[in-house]
CSV table of C-alpha atoms in Angstrom, one decimal:
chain,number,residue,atom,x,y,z
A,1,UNK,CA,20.3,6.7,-18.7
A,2,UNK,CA,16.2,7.5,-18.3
A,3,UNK,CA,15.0,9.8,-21.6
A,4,UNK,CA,12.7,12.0,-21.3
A,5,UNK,CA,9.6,11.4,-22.5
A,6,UNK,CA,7.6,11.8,-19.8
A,7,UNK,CA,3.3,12.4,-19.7
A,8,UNK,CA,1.3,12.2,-16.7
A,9,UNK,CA,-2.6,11.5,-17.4
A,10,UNK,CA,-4.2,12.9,-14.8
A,11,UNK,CA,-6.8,15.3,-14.0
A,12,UNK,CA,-6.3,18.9,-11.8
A,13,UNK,CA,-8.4,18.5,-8.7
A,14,UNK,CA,-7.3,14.7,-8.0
A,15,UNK,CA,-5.4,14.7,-5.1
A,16,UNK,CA,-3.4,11.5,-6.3
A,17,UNK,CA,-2.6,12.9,-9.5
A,18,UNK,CA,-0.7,15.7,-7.3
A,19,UNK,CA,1.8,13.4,-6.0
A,20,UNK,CA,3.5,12.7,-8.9
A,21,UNK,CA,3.3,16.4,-10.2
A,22,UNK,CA,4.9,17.6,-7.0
A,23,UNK,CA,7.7,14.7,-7.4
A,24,UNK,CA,8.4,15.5,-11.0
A,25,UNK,CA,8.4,19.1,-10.0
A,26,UNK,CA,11.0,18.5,-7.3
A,27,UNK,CA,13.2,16.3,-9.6
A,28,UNK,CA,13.2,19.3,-12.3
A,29,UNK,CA,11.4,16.9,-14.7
A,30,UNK,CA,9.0,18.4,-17.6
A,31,UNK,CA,6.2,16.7,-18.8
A,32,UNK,CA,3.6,16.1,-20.8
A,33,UNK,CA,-0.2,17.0,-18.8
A,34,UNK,CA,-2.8,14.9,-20.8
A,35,UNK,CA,-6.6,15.5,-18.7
A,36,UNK,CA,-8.8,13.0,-18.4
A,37,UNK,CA,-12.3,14.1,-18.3
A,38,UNK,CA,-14.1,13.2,-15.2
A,39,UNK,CA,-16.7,10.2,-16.2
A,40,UNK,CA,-15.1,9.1,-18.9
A,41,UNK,CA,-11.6,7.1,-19.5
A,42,UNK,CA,-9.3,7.8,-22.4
A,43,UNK,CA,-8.1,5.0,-24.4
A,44,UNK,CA,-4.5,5.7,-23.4
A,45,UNK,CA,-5.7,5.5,-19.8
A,46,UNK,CA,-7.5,1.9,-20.2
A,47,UNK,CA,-4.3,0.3,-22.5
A,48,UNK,CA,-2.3,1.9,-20.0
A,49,UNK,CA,-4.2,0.9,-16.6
A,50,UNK,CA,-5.9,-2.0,-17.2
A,51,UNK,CA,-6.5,-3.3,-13.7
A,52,UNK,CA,-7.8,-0.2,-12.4
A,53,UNK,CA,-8.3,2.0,-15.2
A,54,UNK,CA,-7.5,5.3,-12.6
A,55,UNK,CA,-5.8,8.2,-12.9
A,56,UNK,CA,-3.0,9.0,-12.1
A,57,UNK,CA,-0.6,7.0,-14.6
A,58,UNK,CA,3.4,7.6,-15.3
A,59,UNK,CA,4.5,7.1,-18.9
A,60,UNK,CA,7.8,7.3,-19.1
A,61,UNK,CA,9.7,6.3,-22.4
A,62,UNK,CA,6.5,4.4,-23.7
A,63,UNK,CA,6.5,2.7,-19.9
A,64,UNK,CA,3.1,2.8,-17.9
A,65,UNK,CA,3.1,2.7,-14.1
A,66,UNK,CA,0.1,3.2,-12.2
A,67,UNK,CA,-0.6,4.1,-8.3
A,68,UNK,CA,0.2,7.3,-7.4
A,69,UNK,CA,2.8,6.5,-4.7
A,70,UNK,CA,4.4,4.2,-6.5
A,71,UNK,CA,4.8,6.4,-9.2
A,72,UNK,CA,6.6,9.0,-6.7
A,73,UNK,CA,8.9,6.1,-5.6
A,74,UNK,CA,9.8,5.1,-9.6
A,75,UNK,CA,10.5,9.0,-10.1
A,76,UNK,CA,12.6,9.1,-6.8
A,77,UNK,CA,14.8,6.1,-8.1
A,78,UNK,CA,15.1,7.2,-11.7
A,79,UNK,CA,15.8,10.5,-11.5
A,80,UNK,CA,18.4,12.3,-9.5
A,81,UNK,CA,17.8,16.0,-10.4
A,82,UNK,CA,16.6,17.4,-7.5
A,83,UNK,CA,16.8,16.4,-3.3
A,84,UNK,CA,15.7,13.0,-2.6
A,85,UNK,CA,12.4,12.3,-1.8
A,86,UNK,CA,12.2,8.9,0.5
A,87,UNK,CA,14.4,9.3,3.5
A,88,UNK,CA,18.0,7.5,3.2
A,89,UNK,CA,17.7,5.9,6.7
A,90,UNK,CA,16.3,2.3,6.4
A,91,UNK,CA,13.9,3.1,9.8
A,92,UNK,CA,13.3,6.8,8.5
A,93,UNK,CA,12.0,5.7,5.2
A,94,UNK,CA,9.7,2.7,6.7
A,95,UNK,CA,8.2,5.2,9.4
A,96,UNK,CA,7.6,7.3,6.2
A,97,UNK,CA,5.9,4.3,4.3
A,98,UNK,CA,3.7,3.5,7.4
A,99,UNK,CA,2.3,6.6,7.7
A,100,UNK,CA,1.9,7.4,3.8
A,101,UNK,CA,-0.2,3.5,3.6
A,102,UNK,CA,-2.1,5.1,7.2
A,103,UNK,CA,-3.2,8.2,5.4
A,104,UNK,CA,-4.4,6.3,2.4
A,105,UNK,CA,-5.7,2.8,3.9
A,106,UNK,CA,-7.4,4.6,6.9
A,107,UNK,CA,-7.7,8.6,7.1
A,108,UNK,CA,-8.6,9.4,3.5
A,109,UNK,CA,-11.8,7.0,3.2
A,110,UNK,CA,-12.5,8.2,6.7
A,111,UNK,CA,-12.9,12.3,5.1
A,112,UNK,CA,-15.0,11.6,2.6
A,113,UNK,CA,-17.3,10.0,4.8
A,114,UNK,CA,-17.5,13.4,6.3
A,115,UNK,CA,-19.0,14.6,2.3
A,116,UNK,CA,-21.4,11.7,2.3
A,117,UNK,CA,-23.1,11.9,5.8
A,118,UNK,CA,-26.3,13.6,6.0
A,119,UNK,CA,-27.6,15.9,8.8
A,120,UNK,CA,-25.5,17.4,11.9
A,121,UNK,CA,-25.0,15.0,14.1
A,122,UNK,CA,-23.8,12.6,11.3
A,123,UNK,CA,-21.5,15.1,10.2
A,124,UNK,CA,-20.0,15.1,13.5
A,125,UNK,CA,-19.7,11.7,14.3
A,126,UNK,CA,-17.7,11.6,10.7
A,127,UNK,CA,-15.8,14.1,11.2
A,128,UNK,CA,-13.8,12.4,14.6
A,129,UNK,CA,-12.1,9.7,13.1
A,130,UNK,CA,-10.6,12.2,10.9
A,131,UNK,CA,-9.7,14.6,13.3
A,132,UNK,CA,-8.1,11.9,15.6
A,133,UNK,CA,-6.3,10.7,12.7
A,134,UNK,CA,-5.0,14.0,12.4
A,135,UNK,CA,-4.3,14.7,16.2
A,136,UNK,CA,-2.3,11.0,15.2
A,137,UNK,CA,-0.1,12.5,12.6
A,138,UNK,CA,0.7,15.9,14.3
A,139,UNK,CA,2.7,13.6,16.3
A,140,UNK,CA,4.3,11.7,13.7
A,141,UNK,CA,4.9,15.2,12.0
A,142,UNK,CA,6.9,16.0,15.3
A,143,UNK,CA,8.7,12.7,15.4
A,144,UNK,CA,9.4,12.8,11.4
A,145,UNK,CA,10.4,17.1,11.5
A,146,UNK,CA,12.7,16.9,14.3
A,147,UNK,CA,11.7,20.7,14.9
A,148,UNK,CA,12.1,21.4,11.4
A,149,UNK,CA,9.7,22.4,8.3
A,150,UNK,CA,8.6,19.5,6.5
A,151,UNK,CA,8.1,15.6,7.7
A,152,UNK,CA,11.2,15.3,5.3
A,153,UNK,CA,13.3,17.8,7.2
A,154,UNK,CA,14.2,21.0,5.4
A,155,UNK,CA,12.8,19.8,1.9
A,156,UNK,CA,9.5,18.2,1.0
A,157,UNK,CA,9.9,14.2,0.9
A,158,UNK,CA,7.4,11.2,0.2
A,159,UNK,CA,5.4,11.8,3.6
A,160,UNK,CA,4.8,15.7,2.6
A,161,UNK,CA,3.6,14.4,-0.3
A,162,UNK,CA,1.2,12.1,0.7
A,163,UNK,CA,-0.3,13.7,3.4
A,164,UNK,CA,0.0,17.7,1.4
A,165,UNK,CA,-1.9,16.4,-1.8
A,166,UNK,CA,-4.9,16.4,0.4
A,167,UNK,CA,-4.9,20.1,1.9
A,168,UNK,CA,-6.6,21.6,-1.0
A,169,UNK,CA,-9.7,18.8,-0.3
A,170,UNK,CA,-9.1,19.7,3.3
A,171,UNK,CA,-9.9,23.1,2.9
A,172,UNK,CA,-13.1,22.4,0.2
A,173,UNK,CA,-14.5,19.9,2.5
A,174,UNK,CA,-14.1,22.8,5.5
A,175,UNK,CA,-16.0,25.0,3.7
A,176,UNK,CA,-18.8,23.3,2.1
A,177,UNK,CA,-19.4,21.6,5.4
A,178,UNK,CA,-18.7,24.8,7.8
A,179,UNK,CA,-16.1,22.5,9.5
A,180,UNK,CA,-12.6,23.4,10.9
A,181,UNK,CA,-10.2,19.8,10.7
A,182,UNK,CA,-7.0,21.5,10.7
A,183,UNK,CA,-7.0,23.2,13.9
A,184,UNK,CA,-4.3,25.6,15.1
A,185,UNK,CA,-4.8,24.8,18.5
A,186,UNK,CA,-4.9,21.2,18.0
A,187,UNK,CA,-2.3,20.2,15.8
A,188,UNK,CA,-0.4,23.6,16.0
A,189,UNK,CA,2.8,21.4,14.0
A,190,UNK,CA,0.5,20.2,10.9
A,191,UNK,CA,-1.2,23.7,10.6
A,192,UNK,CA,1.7,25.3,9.8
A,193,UNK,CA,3.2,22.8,7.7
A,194,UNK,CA,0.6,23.4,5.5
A,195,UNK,CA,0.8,26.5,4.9
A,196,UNK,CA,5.0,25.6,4.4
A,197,UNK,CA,3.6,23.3,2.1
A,198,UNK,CA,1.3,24.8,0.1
A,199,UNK,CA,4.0,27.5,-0.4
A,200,UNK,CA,7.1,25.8,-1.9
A,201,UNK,CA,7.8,26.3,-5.1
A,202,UNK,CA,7.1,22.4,-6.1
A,203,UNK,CA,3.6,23.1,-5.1
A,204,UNK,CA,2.0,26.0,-5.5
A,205,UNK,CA,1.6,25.7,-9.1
A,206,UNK,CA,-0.3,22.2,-9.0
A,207,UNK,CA,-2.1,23.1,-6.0
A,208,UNK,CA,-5.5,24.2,-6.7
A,209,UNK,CA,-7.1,27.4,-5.3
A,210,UNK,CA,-9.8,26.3,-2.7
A,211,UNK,CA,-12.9,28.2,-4.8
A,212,UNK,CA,-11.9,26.9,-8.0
A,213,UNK,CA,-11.9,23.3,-6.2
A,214,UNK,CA,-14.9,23.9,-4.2
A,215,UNK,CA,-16.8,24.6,-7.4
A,216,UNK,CA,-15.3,21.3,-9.3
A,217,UNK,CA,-16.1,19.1,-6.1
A,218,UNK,CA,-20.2,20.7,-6.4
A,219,UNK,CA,-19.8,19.6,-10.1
A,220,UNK,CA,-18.4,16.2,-9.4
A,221,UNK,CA,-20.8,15.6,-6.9
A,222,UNK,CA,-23.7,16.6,-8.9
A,223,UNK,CA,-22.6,14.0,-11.2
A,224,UNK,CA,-22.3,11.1,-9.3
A,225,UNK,CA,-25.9,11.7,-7.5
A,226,UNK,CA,-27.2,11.8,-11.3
A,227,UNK,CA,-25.4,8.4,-12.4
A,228,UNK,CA,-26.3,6.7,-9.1
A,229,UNK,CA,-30.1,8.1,-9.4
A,230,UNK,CA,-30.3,7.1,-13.2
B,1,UNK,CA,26.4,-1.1,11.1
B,2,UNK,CA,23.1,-2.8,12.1
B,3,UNK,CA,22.9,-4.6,15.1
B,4,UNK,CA,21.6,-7.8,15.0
B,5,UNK,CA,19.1,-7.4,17.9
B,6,UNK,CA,16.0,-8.9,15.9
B,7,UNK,CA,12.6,-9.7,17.3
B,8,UNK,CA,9.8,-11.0,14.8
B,9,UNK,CA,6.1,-10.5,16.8
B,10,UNK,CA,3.9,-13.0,14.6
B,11,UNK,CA,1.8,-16.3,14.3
B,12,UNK,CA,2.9,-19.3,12.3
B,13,UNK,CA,-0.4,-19.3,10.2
B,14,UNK,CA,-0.2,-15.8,9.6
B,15,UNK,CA,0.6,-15.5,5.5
B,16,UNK,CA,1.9,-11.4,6.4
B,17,UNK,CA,3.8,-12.6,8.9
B,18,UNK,CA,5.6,-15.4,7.2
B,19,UNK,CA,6.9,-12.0,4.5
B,20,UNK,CA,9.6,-10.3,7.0
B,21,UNK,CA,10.5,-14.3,8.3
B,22,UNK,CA,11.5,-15.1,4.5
B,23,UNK,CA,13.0,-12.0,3.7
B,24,UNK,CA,15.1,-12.7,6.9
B,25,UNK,CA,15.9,-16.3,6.1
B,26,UNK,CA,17.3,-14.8,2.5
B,27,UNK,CA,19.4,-12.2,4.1
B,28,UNK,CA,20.7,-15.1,6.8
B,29,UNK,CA,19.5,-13.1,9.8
B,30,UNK,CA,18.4,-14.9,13.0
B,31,UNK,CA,15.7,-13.5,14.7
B,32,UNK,CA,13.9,-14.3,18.2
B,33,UNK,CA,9.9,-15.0,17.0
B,34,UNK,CA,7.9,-13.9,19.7
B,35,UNK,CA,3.9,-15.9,18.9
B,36,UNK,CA,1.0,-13.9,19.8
B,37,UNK,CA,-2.0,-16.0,20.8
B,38,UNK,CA,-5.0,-15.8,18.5
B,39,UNK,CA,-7.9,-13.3,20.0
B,40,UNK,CA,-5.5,-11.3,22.8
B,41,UNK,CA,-3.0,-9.4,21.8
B,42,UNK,CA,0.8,-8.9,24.1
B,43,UNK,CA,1.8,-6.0,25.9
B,44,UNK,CA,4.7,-5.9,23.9
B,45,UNK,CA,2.6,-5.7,20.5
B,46,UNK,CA,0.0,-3.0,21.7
B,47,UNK,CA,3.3,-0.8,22.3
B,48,UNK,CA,5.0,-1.7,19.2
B,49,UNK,CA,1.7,-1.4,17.1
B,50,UNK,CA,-0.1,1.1,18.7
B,51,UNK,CA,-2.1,2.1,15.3
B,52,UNK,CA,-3.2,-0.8,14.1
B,53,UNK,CA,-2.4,-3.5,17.1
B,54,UNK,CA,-1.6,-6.2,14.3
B,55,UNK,CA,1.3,-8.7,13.5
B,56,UNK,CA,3.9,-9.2,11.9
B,57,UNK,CA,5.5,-6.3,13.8
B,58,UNK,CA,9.3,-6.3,13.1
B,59,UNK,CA,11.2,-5.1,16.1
B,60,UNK,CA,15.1,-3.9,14.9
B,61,UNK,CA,17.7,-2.6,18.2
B,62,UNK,CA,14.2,-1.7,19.8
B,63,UNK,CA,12.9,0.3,17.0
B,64,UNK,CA,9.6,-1.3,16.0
B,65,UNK,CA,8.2,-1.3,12.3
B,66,UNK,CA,4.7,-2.6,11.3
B,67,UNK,CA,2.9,-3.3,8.0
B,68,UNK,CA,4.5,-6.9,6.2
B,69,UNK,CA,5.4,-5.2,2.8
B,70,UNK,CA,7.2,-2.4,4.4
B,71,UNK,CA,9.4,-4.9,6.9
B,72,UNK,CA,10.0,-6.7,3.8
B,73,UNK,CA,11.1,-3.5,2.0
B,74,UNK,CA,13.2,-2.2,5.4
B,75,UNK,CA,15.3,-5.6,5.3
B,76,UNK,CA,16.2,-5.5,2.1
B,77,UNK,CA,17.2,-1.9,2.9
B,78,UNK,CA,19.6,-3.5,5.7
B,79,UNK,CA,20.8,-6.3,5.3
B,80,UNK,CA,23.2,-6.6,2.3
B,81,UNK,CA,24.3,-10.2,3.6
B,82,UNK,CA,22.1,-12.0,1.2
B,83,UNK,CA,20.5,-11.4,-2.5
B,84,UNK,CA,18.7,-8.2,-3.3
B,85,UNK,CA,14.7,-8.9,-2.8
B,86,UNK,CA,13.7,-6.1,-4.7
B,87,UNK,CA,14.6,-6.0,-8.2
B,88,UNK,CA,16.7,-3.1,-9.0
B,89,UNK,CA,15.6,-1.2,-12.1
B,90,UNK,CA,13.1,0.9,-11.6
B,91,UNK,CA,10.8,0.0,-13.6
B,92,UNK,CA,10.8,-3.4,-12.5
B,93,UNK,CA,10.8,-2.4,-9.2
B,94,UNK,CA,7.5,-0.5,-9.7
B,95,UNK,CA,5.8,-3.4,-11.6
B,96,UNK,CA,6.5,-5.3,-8.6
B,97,UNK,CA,5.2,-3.3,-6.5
B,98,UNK,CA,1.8,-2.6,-8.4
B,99,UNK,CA,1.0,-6.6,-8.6
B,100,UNK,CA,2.4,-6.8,-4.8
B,101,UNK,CA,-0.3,-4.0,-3.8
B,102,UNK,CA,-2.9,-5.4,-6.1
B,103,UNK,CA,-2.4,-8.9,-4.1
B,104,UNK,CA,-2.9,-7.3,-0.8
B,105,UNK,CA,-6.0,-4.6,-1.9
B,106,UNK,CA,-7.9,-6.9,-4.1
B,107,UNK,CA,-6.8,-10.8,-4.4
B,108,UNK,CA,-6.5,-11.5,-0.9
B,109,UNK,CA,-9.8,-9.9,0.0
B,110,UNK,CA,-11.7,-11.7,-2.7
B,111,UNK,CA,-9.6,-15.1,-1.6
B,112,UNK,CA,-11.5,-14.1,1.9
B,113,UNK,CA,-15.1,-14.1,0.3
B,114,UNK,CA,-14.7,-17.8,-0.4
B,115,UNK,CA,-14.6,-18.9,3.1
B,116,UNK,CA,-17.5,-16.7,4.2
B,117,UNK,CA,-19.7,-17.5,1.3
B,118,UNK,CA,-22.8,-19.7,2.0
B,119,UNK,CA,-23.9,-22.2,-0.3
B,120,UNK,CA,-22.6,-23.8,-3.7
B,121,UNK,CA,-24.1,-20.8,-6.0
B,122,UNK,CA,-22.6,-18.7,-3.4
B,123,UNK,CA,-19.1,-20.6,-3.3
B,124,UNK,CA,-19.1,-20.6,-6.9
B,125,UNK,CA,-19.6,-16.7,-7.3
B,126,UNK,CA,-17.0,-15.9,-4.7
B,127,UNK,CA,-14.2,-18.1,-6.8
B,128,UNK,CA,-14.7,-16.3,-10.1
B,129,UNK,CA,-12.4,-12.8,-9.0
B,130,UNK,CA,-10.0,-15.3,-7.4
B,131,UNK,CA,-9.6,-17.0,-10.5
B,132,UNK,CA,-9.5,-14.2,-12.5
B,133,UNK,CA,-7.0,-12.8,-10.3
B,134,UNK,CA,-4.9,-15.8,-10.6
B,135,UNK,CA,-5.1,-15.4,-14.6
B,136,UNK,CA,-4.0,-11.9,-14.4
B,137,UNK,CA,-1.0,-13.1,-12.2
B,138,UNK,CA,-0.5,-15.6,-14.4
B,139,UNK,CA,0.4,-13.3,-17.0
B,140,UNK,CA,2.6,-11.0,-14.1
B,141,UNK,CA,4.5,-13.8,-13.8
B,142,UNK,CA,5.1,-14.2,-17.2
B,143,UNK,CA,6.0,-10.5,-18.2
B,144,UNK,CA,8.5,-10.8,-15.1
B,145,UNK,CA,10.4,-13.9,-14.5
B,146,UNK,CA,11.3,-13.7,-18.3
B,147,UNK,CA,11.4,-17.8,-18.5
B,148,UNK,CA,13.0,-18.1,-15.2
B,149,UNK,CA,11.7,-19.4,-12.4
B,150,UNK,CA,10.7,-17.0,-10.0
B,151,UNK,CA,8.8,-13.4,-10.7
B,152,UNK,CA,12.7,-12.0,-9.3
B,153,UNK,CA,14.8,-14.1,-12.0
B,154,UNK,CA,16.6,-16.8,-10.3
B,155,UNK,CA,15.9,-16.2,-6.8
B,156,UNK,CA,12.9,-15.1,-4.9
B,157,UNK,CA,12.1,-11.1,-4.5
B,158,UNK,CA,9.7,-9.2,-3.4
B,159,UNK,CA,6.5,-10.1,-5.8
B,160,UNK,CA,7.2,-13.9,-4.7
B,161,UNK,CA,6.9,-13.1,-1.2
B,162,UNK,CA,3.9,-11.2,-1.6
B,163,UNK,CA,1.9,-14.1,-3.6
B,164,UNK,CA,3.9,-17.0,-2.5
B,165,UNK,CA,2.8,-16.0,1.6
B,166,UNK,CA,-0.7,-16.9,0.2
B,167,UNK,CA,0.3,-20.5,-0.9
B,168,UNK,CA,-1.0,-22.8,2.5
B,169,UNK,CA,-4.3,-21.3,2.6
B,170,UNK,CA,-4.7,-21.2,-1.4
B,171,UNK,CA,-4.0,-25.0,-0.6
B,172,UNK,CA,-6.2,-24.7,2.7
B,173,UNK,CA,-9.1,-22.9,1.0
B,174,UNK,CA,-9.0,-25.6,-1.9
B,175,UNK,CA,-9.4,-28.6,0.7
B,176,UNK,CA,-12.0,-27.3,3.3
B,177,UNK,CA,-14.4,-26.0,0.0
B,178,UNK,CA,-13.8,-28.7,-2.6
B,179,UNK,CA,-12.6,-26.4,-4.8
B,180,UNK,CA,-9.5,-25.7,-7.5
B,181,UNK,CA,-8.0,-22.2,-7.4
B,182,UNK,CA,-4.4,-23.1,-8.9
B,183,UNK,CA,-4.4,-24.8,-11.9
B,184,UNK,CA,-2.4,-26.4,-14.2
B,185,UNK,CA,-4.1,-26.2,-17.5
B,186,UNK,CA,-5.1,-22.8,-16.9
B,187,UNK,CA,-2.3,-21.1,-14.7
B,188,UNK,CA,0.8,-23.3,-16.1
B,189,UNK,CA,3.4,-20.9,-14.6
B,190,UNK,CA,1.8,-20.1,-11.2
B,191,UNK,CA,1.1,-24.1,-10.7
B,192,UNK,CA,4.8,-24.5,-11.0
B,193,UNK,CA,6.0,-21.6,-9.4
B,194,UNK,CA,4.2,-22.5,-6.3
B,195,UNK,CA,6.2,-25.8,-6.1
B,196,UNK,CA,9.4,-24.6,-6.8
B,197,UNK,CA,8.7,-21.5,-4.2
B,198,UNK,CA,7.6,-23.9,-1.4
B,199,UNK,CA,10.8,-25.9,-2.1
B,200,UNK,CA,13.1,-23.0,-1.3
B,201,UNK,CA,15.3,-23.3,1.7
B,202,UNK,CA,14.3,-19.6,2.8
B,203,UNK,CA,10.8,-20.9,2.3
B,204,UNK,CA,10.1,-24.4,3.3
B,205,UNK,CA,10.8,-24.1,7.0
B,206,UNK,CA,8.4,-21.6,7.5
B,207,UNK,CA,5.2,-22.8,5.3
B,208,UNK,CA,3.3,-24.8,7.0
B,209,UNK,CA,1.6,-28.2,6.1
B,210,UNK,CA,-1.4,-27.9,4.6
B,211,UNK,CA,-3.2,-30.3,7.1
B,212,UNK,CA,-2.1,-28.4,9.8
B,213,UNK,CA,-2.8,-25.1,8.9
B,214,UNK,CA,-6.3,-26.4,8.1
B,215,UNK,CA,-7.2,-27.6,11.6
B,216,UNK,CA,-5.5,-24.1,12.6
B,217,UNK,CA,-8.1,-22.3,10.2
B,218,UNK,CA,-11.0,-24.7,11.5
B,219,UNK,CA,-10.1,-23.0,14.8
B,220,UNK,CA,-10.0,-19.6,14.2
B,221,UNK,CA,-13.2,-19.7,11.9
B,222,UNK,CA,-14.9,-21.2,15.3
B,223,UNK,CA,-13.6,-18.7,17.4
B,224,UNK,CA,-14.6,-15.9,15.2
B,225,UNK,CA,-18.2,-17.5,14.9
B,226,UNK,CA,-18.2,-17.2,18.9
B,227,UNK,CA,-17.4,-13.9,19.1
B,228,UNK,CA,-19.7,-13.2,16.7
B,229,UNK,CA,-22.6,-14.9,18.4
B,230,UNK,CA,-22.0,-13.6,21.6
């Protein structure tokens, strides 16, 4: 039987650390929220992630696991509190997988190429890969859904998750850029999936307000251009 | 009840593709393997593939999966008609799946830079994260084969898999450079890990021989220097 001792270190605006807030959340799990401070590492963050020394990490019972969807997997398996969160089909759950590994292998680093180009016609050129990579899952959304809310059916499962932790850095990097990605004509299934998304009660209480994240993302940014220029 | 329509869409020298052919051999599945020919890509494949147009595409009753670690993961899902490949605590489990990741996002890719690296100083540079890699794994392998002989216990899982696909072009990369990446005085476990692993009848019919898969590899490197040049 898994105790319950149970910290995520983590910090609000990362969209990875979301994952396994919205997982723990869903399973009915409290824990322990110990922020890292952006720029620096804790020492309970470097003994517990050597390799990579990132945020998000699981400790659970005095365990450490790192990788954010890994984590969500661990907390799927261990904990059976709340609907399950990979699909119980074999080919279900591997169309899932492919498309979480897509999102984070291909479409993520393809957005914030969108925050580092410079000038208009840069800023357009990145922002296609991200909106065909969106046009991409609107039609996995409609092949995962089967007409209903979430990729996971009528709950929020593993590919809501991956794909919903990055709505709120959706939204910042629309506004900061004066970009629409999420279109309502073009991916009418994923636009309102978010907002089904950002509503359930898993979410809403992890999922940052777009000003509040708009004004961290200026901060962090303003913060790497002084280390990179120093 | 799965059928047992099977189709494997691969290479022989293809470490991700030789994943989803052991975790078939373990479960006793037989399975038509369709080759692709280096530098064109099937009809069949484009289809089954469509994102990323890449083997080892596992094709199940007509339903096509993609991506080596997630085959694996669908198989074991399957087919209960041979040992489990992933071990089954969780923890475990996740452990497993960190150093399987890790192999894939970092080891492999440095692995890579020893081929394309010019020059001794260069060569000599482009070992060091290998090796360091290998250390690091050394120490996986100790933390989870407990003193047995595989990182699953008895039999192979899921973490062998992932490393042990690597084997004939660790051996490959050591021959064409002159080089020593596996070592026995300072990777003990690894060095005889590999052996037993490359001994194992799910194993040994699908590794290739070292000398072949280093003419194989002279080939493609002079096929990618052509399309390069041209």
């Amino acid at each position: 039987m898994a105790g319950n001792d149970v910290k995520i270190l983590g910090a609000w605006p990362s969209p990875y650390v979301m994952r396994p807030r919205i997982a723990l959340n869903i399973k009915s799990v409290a824990y322990d929220f110990l922020e890292e401070q952006f720029g620096s590492k804790s020492e309970l963050l470097l003994k517990s992630n050597p390799v990579y020394k990132k945020i998000p990490v699981l400790i659970h019972d005095g365990n450490p696991i790192s990788e954010s969807l890994i984590i969500v997997q661990y907390i799927d398996q261990v904990w059976n509190s709340g609907p399950s969160i990979l699909p119980s089909d074999p080919y279900d759950r591997a169309i899932a997988r492919f498309w979480a590994t897509y999102i984070d292998d291909k479409w993520f680093p393809a957005m914030r190429g969108i925050a580092a180009a410079q000038g208009e016609d840069a800023k357009k050129a990145a922002m296609e890969p991200v909106v065909e990579g969106l046009v991409l899952l609107e039609d996995a959304f409609k092949n995962c859904s089967k007409g209903k809310k979430f990729f996971g059916g009528d709950k929020i499962g593993y590919l809501d998750i991956a794909l919903g932790c990055f709505l709120g850095w959706i939204r910042v990097t629309e506004k900061l850029n004066n970009v629409k990605l999420l279109d309502e004509a073009k991916t009418p299934g994923l636009y309102k999936w978010a907002e089904e998304f950002c509503a359930d009660s898993a979410v809403k209480d992890v999922m940052p307000a777009t000003d509040k994240l708009a004004e961290a993302a200026k901060v962090i940014m303003a913060k790497i251009r002084a280390q990179a220029s120093s």
